[in-house]
C-alpha atoms as a PDB file:
ATOM      1  CA  MET A   1     -36.240 -24.087  -5.546  1.00  0.00           C
ATOM      2  CA  LEU A   2     -35.259 -20.947  -4.089  1.00  0.00           C
ATOM      3  CA  SER A   3     -32.603 -20.158  -6.615  1.00  0.00           C
ATOM      4  CA  LEU A   4     -35.383 -20.330  -9.393  1.00  0.00           C
ATOM      5  CA  VAL A   5     -37.364 -17.711  -7.699  1.00  0.00           C
ATOM      6  CA  LEU A   6     -34.274 -15.335  -7.140  1.00  0.00           C
ATOM      7  CA  ALA A   7     -32.886 -15.724 -10.493  1.00  0.00           C
ATOM      8  CA  PRO A   8     -33.431 -12.908 -12.862  1.00  0.00           C
ATOM      9  CA  ALA A   9     -35.563 -13.310 -15.894  1.00  0.00           C
ATOM     10  CA  ALA A  10     -33.771 -14.032 -19.231  1.00  0.00           C
ATOM     11  CA  PRO A  11     -33.335 -10.645 -21.056  1.00  0.00           C
ATOM     12  CA  THR A  12     -35.154 -10.501 -24.286  1.00  0.00           C
ATOM     13  CA  MET A  13     -33.068 -10.276 -27.628  1.00  0.00           C
ATOM     14  CA  GLY A  14     -33.975  -6.539 -28.199  1.00  0.00           C
ATOM     15  CA  ALA A  15     -32.495  -5.343 -24.921  1.00  0.00           C
ATOM     16  CA  VAL A  16     -29.256  -7.284 -25.532  1.00  0.00           C
ATOM     17  CA  ALA A  17     -28.875  -5.932 -28.874  1.00  0.00           C
ATOM     18  CA  GLY A  18     -29.527  -2.423 -27.517  1.00  0.00           C
ATOM     19  CA  LYS A  19     -26.905  -2.797 -24.953  1.00  0.00           C
ATOM     20  CA  LEU A  20     -24.404  -4.453 -27.437  1.00  0.00           C
ATOM     21  CA  ALA A  21     -24.889  -1.390 -29.686  1.00  0.00           C
ATOM     22  CA  ALA A  22     -24.488   1.030 -26.909  1.00  0.00           C
ATOM     23  CA  LEU A  23     -21.234  -0.843 -25.948  1.00  0.00           C
ATOM     24  CA  ARG A  24     -19.830  -0.764 -29.442  1.00  0.00           C
ATOM     25  CA  ALA A  25     -20.580   3.058 -29.700  1.00  0.00           C
ATOM     26  CA  THR A  26     -18.821   3.709 -26.436  1.00  0.00           C
ATOM     27  CA  LEU A  27     -15.854   1.594 -27.676  1.00  0.00           C
ATOM     28  CA  ALA A  28     -15.728   3.579 -31.016  1.00  0.00           C
ATOM     29  CA  ARG A  29     -15.779   6.938 -29.056  1.00  0.00           C
ATOM     30  CA  LEU A  30     -12.900   5.736 -26.802  1.00  0.00           C
ATOM     31  CA  GLU A  31     -10.813   4.514 -29.871  1.00  0.00           C
ATOM     32  CA  ALA A  32     -11.262   7.824 -31.457  1.00  0.00           C
ATOM     33  CA  LYS A  33     -10.265   9.509 -28.366  1.00  0.00           C
ATOM     34  CA  TYR A  34      -7.289   7.324 -27.620  1.00  0.00           C
ATOM     35  CA  PRO A  35      -5.774   5.979 -30.627  1.00  0.00           C
ATOM     36  CA  PRO A  36      -3.773   2.588 -30.177  1.00  0.00           C
ATOM     37  CA  ARG A  37      -0.340   2.977 -29.464  1.00  0.00           C
ATOM     38  CA  PRO A  38       2.171   2.213 -32.179  1.00  0.00           C
ATOM     39  CA  GLN A  39       3.856  -1.061 -31.979  1.00  0.00           C
ATOM     40  CA  VAL A  40       7.419  -0.635 -31.006  1.00  0.00           C
ATOM     41  CA  ALA A  41       9.879  -2.653 -33.176  1.00  0.00           C
ATOM     42  CA  PRO A  42      11.858  -5.015 -31.068  1.00  0.00           C
ATOM     43  CA  GLN A  43      15.495  -4.282 -30.311  1.00  0.00           C
ATOM     44  CA  PRO A  44      18.105  -6.126 -32.296  1.00  0.00           C
ATOM     45  CA  THR A  45      20.034  -8.535 -30.269  1.00  0.00           C
ATOM     46  CA  PRO A  46      23.642  -7.075 -29.494  1.00  0.00           C
ATOM     47  CA  PRO A  47      26.451  -8.647 -31.219  1.00  0.00           C
ATOM     48  CA  PRO A  48      28.230 -11.333 -29.146  1.00  0.00           C
ATOM     49  CA  VAL A  49      31.154 -10.072 -27.041  1.00  0.00           C
ATOM     50  CA  SER A  50      34.498 -10.963 -28.736  1.00  0.00           C
ATOM     51  CA  PRO A  51      37.021 -12.714 -26.482  1.00  0.00           C
ATOM     52  CA  VAL A  52      39.791 -10.619 -28.002  1.00  0.00           C
ATOM     53  CA  ALA A  53      38.099  -7.529 -26.963  1.00  0.00           C
ATOM     54  CA  SER A  54      37.451  -8.689 -23.488  1.00  0.00           C
ATOM     55  CA  ALA A  55      40.942  -9.983 -23.097  1.00  0.00           C
ATOM     56  CA  ALA A  56      42.281  -6.567 -24.418  1.00  0.00           C
ATOM     57  CA  THR A  57      40.071  -4.765 -21.764  1.00  0.00           C
ATOM     58  CA  VAL A  58      41.183  -6.933 -18.962  1.00  0.00           C
ATOM     59  CA  ALA A  59      44.755  -6.471 -19.800  1.00  0.00           C
ATOM     60  CA  LEU A  60      44.343  -2.652 -19.977  1.00  0.00           C
ATOM     61  CA  ALA A  61      42.590  -2.693 -16.543  1.00  0.00           C
ATOM     62  CA  ARG A  62      45.256  -4.805 -14.968  1.00  0.00           C
ATOM     63  CA  ALA A  63      48.043  -2.610 -16.521  1.00  0.00           C
ATOM     64  CA  GLN A  64      46.316   0.454 -15.334  1.00  0.00           C
ATOM     65  CA  SER A  65      45.982  -0.892 -11.734  1.00  0.00           C
ATOM     66  CA  ALA A  66      49.543  -1.950 -11.714  1.00  0.00           C
ATOM     67  CA  LEU A  67      50.587   1.734 -12.877  1.00  0.00           C
ATOM     68  CA  PHE A  68      48.462   3.264 -10.197  1.00  0.00           C
ATOM     69  CA  ASP A  69      49.875   1.036  -7.429  1.00  0.00           C
ATOM     70  CA  ALA A  70      53.391   1.792  -8.616  1.00  0.00           C
ATOM     71  CA  ARG A  71      52.900   5.482  -8.749  1.00  0.00           C
ATOM     72  CA  ALA A  72      51.303   5.296  -5.295  1.00  0.00           C
ATOM     73  CA  ALA A  73      54.208   3.362  -3.944  1.00  0.00           C
ATOM     74  CA  LYS A  74      56.720   6.046  -5.430  1.00  0.00           C
ATOM     75  CA  TYR A  75      54.699   8.841  -4.098  1.00  0.00           C
ATOM     76  CA  ALA A  76      54.684   7.139  -0.643  1.00  0.00           C
ATOM     77  CA  LEU A  77      58.294   7.121  -0.626  1.00  0.00           C
ATOM     78  CA  ARG A  78      58.606  10.890  -1.427  1.00  0.00           C
ATOM     79  CA  ASP A  79      57.896  12.254   2.011  1.00  0.00           C
ATOM     80  CA  ASP A  80      60.046   9.529   3.717  1.00  0.00           C
ATOM     81  CA  TYR A  81      63.187  11.021   5.322  1.00  0.00           C
ATOM     82  CA  ARG A  82      64.767   8.068   7.058  1.00  0.00           C
ATOM     83  CA  THR A  83      68.608   8.142   7.517  1.00  0.00           C
ATOM     84  CA  GLN A  84      68.862   4.364   6.560  1.00  0.00           C
ATOM     85  CA  ALA A  85      71.301   3.554   3.871  1.00  0.00           C
ATOM     86  CA  GLY A  86      68.673   1.597   1.834  1.00  0.00           C
ATOM     87  CA  ARG A  87      66.370   4.444   1.251  1.00  0.00           C
ATOM     88  CA  PHE A  88      67.679   5.717  -1.961  1.00  0.00           C
ATOM     89  CA  ALA A  89      67.762   2.095  -3.257  1.00  0.00           C
ATOM     90  CA  GLN A  90      64.149   1.879  -2.312  1.00  0.00           C
ATOM     91  CA  LEU A  91      63.416   5.275  -4.166  1.00  0.00           C
ATOM     92  CA  ARG A  92      65.277   4.013  -7.324  1.00  0.00           C
ATOM     93  CA  ALA A  93      63.436   0.700  -7.211  1.00  0.00           C
ATOM     94  CA  ALA A  94      60.179   2.396  -6.967  1.00  0.00           C
ATOM     95  CA  ILE A  95      60.996   4.591  -9.835  1.00  0.00           C
ATOM     96  CA  ILE A  96      62.045   1.670 -12.009  1.00  0.00           C
ATOM     97  CA  ARG A  97      58.857  -0.177 -11.011  1.00  0.00           C
ATOM     98  CA  TYR A  98      56.853   2.855 -12.079  1.00  0.00           C
ATOM     99  CA  ARG A  99      58.637   3.314 -15.430  1.00  0.00           C
ATOM    100  CA  GLU A 100      58.139  -0.451 -16.257  1.00  0.00           C
ATOM    101  CA  ALA A 101      54.407  -0.269 -15.242  1.00  0.00           C
ATOM    102  CA  ARG A 102      54.030   2.864 -17.501  1.00  0.00           C
ATOM    103  CA  ALA A 103      55.653   0.965 -20.491  1.00  0.00           C
ATOM    104  CA  ALA A 104      53.373  -1.960 -19.866  1.00  0.00           C
ATOM    105  CA  TYR A 105      50.264   0.318 -19.674  1.00  0.00           C
ATOM    106  CA  SER A 106      51.269   1.949 -22.928  1.00  0.00           C
ATOM    107  CA  ALA A 107      51.604  -1.374 -24.674  1.00  0.00           C
ATOM    108  CA  ALA A 108      48.313  -2.579 -23.180  1.00  0.00           C
ATOM    109  CA  ALA A 109      46.618   0.717 -24.384  1.00  0.00           C
ATOM    110  CA  ALA A 110      48.037   0.138 -27.894  1.00  0.00           C
ATOM    111  CA  ALA A 111      46.712  -3.431 -27.890  1.00  0.00           C
ATOM    112  CA  PHE A 112      43.362  -2.154 -26.646  1.00  0.00           C
ATOM    113  CA  HIS A 113      42.817   0.486 -29.251  1.00  0.00           C
ATOM    114  CA  ALA A 114      43.893  -2.011 -31.868  1.00  0.00           C
ATOM    115  CA  SER A 115      41.082  -4.587 -30.820  1.00  0.00           C
ATOM    116  CA  PRO A 116      37.493  -4.415 -31.775  1.00  0.00           C
ATOM    117  CA  ALA A 117      36.785  -2.772 -28.222  1.00  0.00           C
ATOM    118  CA  GLY A 118      39.029   0.050 -29.104  1.00  0.00           C
ATOM    119  CA  ALA A 119      37.437   0.572 -32.516  1.00  0.00           C
ATOM    120  CA  ALA A 120      33.960   0.744 -30.764  1.00  0.00           C
ATOM    121  CA  LEU A 121      35.263   3.281 -28.257  1.00  0.00           C
ATOM    122  CA  GLU A 122      36.487   5.314 -31.131  1.00  0.00           C
ATOM    123  CA  ALA A 123      33.284   5.101 -33.007  1.00  0.00           C
ATOM    124  CA  ALA A 124      31.439   6.182 -29.767  1.00  0.00           C
ATOM    125  CA  ARG A 125      33.629   8.992 -29.200  1.00  0.00           C
ATOM    126  CA  ALA A 126      33.136  10.276 -32.778  1.00  0.00           C
ATOM    127  CA  LYS A 127      29.480  10.656 -32.157  1.00  0.00           C
ATOM    128  CA  TYR A 128      30.120  13.518 -29.693  1.00  0.00           C
ATOM    129  CA  PRO A 129      32.081  16.665 -30.257  1.00  0.00           C
ATOM    130  CA  ARG A 130      34.957  17.523 -27.817  1.00  0.00           C
ATOM    131  CA  PHE A 131      35.021  20.733 -26.121  1.00  0.00           C
END
């Protein structure tokens, strides 16, 4: 019975209506002060990745890696002044490997630029001027 004694008396309908009107007036003032944010349109889903484009990109990356490795091997032999008989054969082999890697990279680059990924790269480059 103690809860009945401590419970507040039920508000009258006039007091509730007054509080509701004050609340609505406050909400109207806030809406006027802070207009609702515009709805952001959802981003379109990106197109699926073409397997041809990804294969061309991977081939270009591998050819570039082989080119860099061959160039580093060639430059590593540049300061090698050993008196062994096979030194010039090693230099010649390194130069030939570098030329082959450079030709393979040129072919991979041509294939990449002919693929959809190359076309997308050219479209992205066209957006920005070159200095």
